[in-house]
CSV table of C-alpha atoms (C1' of nucleotides) in Angstrom, one decimal:
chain,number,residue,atom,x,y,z
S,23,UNK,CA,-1.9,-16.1,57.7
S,24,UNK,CA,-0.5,-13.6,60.2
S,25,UNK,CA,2.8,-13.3,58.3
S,26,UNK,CA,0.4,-12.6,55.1
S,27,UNK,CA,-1.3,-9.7,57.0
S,28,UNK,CA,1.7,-8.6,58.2
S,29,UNK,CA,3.2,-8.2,54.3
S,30,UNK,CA,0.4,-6.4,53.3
S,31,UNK,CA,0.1,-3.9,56.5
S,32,UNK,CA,4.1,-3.5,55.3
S,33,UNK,CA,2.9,-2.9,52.0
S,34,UNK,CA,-0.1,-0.6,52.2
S,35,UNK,CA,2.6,1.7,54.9
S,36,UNK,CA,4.6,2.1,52.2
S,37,UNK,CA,2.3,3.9,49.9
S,38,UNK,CA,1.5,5.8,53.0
S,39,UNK,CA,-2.1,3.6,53.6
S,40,UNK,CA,-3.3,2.3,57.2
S,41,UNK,CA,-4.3,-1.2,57.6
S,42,UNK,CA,-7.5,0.3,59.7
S,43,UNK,CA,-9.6,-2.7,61.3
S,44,UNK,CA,-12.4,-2.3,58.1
S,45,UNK,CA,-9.4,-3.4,55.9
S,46,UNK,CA,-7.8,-5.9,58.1
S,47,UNK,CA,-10.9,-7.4,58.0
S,48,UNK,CA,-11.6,-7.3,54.6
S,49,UNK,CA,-8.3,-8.9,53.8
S,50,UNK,CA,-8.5,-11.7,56.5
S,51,UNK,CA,-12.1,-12.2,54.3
S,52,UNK,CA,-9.9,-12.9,51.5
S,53,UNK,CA,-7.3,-15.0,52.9
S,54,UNK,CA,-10.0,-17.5,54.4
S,55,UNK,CA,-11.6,-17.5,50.8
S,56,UNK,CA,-8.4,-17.2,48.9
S,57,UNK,CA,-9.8,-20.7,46.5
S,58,UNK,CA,-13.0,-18.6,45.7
S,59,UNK,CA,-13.5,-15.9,43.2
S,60,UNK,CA,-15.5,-13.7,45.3
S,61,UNK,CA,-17.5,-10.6,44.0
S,62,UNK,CA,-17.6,-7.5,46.4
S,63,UNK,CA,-21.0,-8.1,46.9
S,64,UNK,CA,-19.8,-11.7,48.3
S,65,UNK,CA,-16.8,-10.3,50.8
S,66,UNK,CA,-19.2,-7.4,51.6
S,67,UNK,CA,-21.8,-10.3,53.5
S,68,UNK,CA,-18.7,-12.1,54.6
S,69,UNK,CA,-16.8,-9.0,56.1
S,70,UNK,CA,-20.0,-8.3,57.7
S,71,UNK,CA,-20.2,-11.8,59.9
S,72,UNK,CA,-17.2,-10.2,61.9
S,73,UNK,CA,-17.4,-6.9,61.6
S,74,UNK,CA,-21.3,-6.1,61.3
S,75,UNK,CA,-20.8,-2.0,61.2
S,76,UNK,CA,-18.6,-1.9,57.7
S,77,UNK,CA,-19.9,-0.5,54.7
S,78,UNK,CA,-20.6,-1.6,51.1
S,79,UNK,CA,-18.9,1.1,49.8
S,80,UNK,CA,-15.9,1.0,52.2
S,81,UNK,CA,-15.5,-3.0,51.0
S,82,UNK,CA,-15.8,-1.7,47.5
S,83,UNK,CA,-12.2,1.0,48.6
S,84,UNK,CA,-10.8,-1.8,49.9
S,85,UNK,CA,-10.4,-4.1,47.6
S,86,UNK,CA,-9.9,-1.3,44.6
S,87,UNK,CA,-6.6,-0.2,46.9
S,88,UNK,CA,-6.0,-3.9,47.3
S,89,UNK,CA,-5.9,-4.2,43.5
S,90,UNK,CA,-3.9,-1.2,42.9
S,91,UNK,CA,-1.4,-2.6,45.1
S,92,UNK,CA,-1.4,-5.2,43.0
S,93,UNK,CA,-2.4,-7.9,46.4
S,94,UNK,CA,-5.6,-8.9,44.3
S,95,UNK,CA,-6.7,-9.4,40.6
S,96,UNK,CA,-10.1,-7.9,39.8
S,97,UNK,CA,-11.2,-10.1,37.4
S,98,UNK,CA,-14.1,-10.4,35.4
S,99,UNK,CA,-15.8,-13.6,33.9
S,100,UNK,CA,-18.7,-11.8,31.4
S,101,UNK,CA,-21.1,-12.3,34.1
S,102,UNK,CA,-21.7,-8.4,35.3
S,103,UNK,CA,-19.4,-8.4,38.2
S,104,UNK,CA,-16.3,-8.4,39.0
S,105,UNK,CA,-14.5,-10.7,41.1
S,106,UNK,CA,-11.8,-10.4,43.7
S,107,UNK,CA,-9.1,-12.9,43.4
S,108,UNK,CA,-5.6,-12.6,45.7
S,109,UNK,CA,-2.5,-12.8,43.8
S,110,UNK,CA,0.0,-15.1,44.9
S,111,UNK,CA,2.9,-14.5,46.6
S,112,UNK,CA,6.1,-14.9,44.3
S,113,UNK,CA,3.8,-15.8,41.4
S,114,UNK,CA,5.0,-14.1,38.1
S,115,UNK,CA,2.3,-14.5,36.4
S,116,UNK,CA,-1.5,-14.3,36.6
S,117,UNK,CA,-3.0,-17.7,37.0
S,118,UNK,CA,-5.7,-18.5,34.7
S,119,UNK,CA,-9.5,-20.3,35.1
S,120,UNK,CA,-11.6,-22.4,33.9
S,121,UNK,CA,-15.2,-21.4,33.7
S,122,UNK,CA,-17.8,-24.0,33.5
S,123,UNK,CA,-20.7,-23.0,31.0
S,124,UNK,CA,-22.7,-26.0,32.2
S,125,UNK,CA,-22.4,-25.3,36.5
S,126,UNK,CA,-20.5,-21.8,36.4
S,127,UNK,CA,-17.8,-23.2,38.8
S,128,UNK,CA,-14.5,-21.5,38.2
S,129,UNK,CA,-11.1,-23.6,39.1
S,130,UNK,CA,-7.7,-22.4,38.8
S,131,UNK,CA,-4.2,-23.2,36.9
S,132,UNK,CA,-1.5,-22.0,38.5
S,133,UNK,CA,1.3,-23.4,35.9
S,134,UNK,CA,2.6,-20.9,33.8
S,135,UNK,CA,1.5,-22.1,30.2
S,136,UNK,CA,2.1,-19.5,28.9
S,137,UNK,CA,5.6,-18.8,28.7
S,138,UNK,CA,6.7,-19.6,24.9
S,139,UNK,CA,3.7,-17.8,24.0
S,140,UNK,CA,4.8,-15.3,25.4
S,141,UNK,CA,8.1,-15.0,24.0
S,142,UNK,CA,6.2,-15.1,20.5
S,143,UNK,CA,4.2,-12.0,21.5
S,144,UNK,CA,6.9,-10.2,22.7
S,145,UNK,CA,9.3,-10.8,19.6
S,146,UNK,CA,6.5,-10.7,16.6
S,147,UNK,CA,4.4,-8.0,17.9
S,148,UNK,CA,6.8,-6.0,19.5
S,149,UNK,CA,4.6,-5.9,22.9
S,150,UNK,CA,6.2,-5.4,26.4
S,151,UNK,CA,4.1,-8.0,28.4
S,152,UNK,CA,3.1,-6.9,31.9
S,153,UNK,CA,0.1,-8.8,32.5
S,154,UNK,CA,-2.2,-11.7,30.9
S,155,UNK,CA,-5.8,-12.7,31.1
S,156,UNK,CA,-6.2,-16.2,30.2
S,157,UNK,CA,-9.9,-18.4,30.7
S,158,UNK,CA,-11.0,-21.3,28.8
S,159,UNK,CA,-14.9,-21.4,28.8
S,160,UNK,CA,-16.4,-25.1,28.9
S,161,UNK,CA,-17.1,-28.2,30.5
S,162,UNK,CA,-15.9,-28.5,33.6
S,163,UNK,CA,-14.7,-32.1,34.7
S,164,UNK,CA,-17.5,-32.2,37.5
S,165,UNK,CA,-20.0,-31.9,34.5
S,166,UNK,CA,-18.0,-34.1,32.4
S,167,UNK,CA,-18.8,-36.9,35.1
S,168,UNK,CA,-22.3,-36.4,35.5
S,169,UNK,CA,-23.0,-36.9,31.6
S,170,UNK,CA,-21.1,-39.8,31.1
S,171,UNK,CA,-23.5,-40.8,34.5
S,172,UNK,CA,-27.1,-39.8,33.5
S,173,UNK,CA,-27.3,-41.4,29.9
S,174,UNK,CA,-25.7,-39.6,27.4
S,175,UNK,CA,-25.7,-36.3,26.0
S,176,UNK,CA,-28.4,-33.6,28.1
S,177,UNK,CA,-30.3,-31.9,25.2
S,178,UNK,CA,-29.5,-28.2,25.0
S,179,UNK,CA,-32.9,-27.6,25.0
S,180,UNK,CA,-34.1,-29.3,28.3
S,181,UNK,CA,-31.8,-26.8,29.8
S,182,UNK,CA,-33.8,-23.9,29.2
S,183,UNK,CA,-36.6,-25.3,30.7
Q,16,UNK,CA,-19.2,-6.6,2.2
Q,17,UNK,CA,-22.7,-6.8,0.7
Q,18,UNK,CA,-21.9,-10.7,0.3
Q,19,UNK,CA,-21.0,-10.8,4.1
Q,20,UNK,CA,-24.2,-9.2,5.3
Q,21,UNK,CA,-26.0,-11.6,2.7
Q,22,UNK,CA,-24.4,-14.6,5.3
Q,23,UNK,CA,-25.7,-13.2,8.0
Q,24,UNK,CA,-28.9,-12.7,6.9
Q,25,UNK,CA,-29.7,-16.4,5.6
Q,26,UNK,CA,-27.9,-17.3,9.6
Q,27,UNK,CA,-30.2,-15.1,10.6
Q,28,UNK,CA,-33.4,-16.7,9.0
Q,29,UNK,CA,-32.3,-20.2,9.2
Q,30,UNK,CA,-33.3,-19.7,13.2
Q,31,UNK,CA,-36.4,-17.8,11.7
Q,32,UNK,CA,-35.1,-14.2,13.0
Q,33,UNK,CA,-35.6,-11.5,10.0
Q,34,UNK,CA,-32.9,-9.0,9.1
Q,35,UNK,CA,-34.8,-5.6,9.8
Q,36,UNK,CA,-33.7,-2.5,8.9
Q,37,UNK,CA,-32.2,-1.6,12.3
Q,38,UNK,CA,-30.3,-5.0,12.6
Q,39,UNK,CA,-29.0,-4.0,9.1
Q,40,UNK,CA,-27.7,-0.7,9.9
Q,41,UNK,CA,-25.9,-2.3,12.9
Q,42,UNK,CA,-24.6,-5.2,11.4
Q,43,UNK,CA,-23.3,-2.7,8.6
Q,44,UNK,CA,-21.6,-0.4,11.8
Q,45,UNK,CA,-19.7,-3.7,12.9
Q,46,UNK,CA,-18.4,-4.4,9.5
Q,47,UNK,CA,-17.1,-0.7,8.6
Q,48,UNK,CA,-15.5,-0.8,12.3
Q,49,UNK,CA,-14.5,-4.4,11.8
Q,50,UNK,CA,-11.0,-3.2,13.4
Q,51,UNK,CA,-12.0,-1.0,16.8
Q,52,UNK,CA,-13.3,-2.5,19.8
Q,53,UNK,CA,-16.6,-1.0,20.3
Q,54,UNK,CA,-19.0,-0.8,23.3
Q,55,UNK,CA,-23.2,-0.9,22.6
Q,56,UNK,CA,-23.3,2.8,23.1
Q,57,UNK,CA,-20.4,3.7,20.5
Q,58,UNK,CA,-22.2,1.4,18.0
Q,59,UNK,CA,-25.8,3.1,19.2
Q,60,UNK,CA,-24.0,6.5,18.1
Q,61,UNK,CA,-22.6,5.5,14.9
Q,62,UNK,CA,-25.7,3.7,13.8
Q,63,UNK,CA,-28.2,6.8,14.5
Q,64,UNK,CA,-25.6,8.6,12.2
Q,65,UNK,CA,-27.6,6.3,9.1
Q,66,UNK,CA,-30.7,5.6,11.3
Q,67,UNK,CA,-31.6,8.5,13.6
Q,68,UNK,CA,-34.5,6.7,14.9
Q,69,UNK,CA,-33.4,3.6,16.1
Q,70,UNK,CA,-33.0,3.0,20.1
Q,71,UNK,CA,-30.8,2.4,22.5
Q,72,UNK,CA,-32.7,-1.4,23.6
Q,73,UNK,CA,-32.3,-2.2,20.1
Q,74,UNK,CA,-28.9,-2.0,19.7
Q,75,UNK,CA,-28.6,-4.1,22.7
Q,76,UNK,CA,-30.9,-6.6,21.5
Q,77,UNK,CA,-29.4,-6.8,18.0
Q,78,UNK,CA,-25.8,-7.2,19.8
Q,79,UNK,CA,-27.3,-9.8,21.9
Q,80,UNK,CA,-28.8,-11.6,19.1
Q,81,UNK,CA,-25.4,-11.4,17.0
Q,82,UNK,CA,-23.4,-12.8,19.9
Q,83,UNK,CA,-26.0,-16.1,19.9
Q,84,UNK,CA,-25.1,-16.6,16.6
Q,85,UNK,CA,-21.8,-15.6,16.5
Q,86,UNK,CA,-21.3,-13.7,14.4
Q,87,UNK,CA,-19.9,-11.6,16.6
Q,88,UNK,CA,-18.0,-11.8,20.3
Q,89,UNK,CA,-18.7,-10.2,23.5
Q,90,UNK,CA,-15.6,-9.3,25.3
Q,91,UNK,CA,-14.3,-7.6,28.3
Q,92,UNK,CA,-11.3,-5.7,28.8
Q,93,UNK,CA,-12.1,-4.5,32.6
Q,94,UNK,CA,-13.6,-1.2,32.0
Q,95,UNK,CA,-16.8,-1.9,32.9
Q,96,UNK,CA,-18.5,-2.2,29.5
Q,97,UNK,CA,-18.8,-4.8,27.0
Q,98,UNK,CA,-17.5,-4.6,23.7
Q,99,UNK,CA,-18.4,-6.5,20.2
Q,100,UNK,CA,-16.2,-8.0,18.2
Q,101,UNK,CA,-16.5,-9.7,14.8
Q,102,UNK,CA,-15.8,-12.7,14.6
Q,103,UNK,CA,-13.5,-14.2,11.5
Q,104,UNK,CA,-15.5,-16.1,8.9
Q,105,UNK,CA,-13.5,-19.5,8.9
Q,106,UNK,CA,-12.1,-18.9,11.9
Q,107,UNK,CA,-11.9,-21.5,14.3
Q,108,UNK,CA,-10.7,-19.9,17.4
Q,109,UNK,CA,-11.5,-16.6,19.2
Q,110,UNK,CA,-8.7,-14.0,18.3
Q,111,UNK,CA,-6.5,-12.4,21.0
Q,112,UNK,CA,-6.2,-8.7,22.3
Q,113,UNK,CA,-3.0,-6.5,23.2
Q,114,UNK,CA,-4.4,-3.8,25.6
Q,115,UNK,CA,-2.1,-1.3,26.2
Q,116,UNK,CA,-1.9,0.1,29.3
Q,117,UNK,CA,-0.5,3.6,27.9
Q,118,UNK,CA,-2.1,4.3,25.5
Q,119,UNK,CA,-5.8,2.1,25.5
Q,120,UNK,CA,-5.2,1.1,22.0
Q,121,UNK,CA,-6.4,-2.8,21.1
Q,122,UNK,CA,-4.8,-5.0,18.5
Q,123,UNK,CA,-5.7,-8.1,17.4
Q,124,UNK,CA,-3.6,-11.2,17.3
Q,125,UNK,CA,-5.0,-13.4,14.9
Q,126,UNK,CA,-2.9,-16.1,15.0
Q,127,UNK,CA,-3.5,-19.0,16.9
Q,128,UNK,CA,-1.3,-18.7,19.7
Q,129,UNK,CA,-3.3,-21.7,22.2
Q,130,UNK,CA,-3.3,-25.5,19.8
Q,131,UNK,CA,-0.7,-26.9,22.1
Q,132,UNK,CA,-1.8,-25.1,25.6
Q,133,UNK,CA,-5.3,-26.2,24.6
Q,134,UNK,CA,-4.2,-29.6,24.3
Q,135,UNK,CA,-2.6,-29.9,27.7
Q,136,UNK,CA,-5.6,-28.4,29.2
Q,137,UNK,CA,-8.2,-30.9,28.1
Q,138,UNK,CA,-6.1,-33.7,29.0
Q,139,UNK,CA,-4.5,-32.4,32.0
Q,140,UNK,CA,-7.7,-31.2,33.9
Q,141,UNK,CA,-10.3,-33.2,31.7
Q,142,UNK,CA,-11.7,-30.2,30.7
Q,143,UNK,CA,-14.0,-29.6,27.4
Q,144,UNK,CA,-12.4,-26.4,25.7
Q,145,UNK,CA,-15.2,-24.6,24.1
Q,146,UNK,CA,-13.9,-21.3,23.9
Q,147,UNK,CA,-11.0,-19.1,25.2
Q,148,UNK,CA,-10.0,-15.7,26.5
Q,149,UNK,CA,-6.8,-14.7,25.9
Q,150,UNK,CA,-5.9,-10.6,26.9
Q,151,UNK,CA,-2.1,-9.4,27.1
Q,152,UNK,CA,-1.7,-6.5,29.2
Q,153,UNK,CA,1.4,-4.2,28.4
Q,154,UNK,CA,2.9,-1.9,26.1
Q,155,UNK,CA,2.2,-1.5,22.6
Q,156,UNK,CA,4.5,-1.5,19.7
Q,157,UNK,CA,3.7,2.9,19.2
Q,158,UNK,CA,4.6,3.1,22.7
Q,159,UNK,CA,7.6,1.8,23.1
Q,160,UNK,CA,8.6,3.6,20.0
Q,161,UNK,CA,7.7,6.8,21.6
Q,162,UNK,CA,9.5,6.4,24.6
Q,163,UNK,CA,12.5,5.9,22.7
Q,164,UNK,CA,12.1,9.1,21.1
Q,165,UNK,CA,11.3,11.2,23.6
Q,166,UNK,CA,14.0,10.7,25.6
Q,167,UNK,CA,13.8,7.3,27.9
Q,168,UNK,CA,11.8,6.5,30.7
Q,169,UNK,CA,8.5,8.0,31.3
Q,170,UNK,CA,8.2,8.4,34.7
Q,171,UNK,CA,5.1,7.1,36.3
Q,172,UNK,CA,4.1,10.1,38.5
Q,173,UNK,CA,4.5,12.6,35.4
Q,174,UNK,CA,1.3,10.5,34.0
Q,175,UNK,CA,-0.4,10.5,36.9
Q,176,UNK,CA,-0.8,14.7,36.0
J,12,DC,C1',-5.6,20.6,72.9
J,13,DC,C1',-6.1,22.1,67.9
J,14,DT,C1',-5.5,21.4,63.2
J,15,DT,C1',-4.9,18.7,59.3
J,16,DT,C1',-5.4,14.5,57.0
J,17,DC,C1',-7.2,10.0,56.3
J,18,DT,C1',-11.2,6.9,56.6
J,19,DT,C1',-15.5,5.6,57.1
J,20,DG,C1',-20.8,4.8,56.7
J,21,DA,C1',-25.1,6.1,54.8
J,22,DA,C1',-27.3,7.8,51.1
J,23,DA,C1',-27.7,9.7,46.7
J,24,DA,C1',-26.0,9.5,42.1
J,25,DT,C1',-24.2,7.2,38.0
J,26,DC,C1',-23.6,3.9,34.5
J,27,DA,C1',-24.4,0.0,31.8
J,28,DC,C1',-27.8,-2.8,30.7
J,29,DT,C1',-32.6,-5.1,30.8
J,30,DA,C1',-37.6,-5.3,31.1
J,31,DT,C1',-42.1,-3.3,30.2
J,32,DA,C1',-45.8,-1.5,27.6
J,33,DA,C1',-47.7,0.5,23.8
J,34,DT,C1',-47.0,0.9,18.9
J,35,DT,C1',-45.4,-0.4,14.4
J,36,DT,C1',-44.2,-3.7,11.0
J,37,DA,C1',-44.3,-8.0,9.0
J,38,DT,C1',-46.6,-12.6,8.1
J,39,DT,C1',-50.4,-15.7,7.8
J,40,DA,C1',-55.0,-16.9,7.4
J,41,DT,C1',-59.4,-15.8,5.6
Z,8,DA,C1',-57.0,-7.4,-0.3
Z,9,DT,C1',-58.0,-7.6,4.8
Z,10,DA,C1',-58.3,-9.0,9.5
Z,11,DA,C1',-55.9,-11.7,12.9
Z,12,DT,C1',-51.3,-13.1,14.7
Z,13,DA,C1',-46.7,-12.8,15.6
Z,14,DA,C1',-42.3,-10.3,15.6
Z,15,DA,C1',-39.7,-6.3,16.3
Z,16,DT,C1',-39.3,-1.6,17.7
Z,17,DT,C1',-39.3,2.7,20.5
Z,18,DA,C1',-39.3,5.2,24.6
Z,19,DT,C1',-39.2,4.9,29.2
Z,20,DA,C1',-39.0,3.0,33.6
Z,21,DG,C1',-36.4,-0.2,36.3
Z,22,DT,C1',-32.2,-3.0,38.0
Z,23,DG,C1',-28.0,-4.0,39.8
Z,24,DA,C1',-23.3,-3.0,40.4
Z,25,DT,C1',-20.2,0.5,41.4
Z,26,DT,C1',-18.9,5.4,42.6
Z,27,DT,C1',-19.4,9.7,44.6
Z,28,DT,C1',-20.7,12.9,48.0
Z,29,DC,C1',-20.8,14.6,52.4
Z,30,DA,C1',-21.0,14.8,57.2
Z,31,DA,C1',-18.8,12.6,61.0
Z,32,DG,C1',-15.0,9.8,63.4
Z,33,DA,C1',-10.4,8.4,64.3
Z,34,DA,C1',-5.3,9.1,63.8
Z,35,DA,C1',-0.9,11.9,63.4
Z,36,DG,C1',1.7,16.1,64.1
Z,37,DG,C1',2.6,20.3,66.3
DNA sequence: CCTTTCTTGAAAATCACTATAATTTATTAT
DNA sequence: ATAATAAATTATAGTGATTTTCAAGAAAGG
């Protein structure tokens, strides 16, 4: 965790940033939630618990300087915000989610599956990769469960109720 | 073209929804733009071009209402505004974007690049695959062109001007 | 210290999008 | 046809997320 910080304070210094306290604590917010995709609305009420003077719009610089420094993804799954997810360290490419339409829970592959596909793109369309957004929307496993559970298939309708 | 609207229309009424005037105009504006990416308020501006009087919540509503029955897609590149796509009659997968980060230009992979990673996905994380995502970030084919032309590398910091 | 630069917090502004309310346009019943 | 009912539309006000503005606070250099 401290070794984390540490990168990033190295990082941020090197484009001439400060790791002030407000960002420190915004990226410790991030570390501790590093499974979740949090919106900045989200870190914002989380940032607050420990540092109860910050602003919303100093969380919102933040993480847009965090994501130009390439530390976190903004990422955005159709549902009016964006979310803030912390690149791994070493990874080379940009994991990719799994929405659930039924529970909205978002999980994560971080295998590359995407590396032949790649290779196509790059050959047949003549298009110098830097950067992929890959999400599958459906049923999550969770959800998968629960049907087989409660009898059967749940009738589209009775959801709207 | 006048066939393809004729489709959408019986979609339309088979769920008892009536293809008005302004919901024609729209649907036409998709169709003549089938290529380009556009946002509500680009196809707001090229509708009032044929129907002056039509509003802003109507365009909405009509893209909405389109998106239900797919006809067309709702996608996100991470500008902060939606964009509607058609969808491919026949087609039994959402196509694929190349965003290019030089120049902002879109193309469509239409392709399916996904069969085999969409396999391993259901069975590896028993998940339901009802739809997909898939976004290359990078540069395009015109770009790297360019660049070869005008001398090498472009250097960062002289875009930045 | 004094000046310059970077950051911040609060509040106002903006932007995309949605909901409301009154009106118009169908559709159905009479 | 015509009145009643339902569907769709427009203009406008309202939301919610994000950005900008601006005055004030810390940090770095001379």
């Amino acid at each position: 965790m401290e070794q984390r910080i540490d990168r990033i304070k190295k990082q941020l210094h090197s484009q001439s940033y400060k790791l002030t306290p407000q960002r420190e604590a915004t990226v410790r917010v991030l570390l501790e939630n590093e499974k979740d995709h949090l919106s900045a609305e989200d870190v914002y009420l989380l940032v607050k618990e420990k540092a109860p003077e910050i602003g919303l719009a100093t969380v919102y610089r933040t993480l847009e300087l965090l994501n130009e420094l390439e530390v976190v993804d903004k990422i955005n799954f159709g549902d009016g915000v964006s979310r803030y997810d912390l690149r791994k360290e070493g990874a080379d490419h940009f994991h990719h989610h799994l929405v659930c339409i039924e529970c909205g829970s978002v999980d994560e592959i971080q295998e590359d599956l995407l590396g032949d596909v790649e290779k196509v793109v790059e050959a047949n369309w003549n298009f110098r990769i830097k950067d992929h957004r890959l999400t599958f929307h459906g049923v999550c496993h969770r959800c998968i469960e629960q049907e087989k559970n409660s009898g059967e298939h749940v009738n589209k309708e009775a959801n709207k109720a």
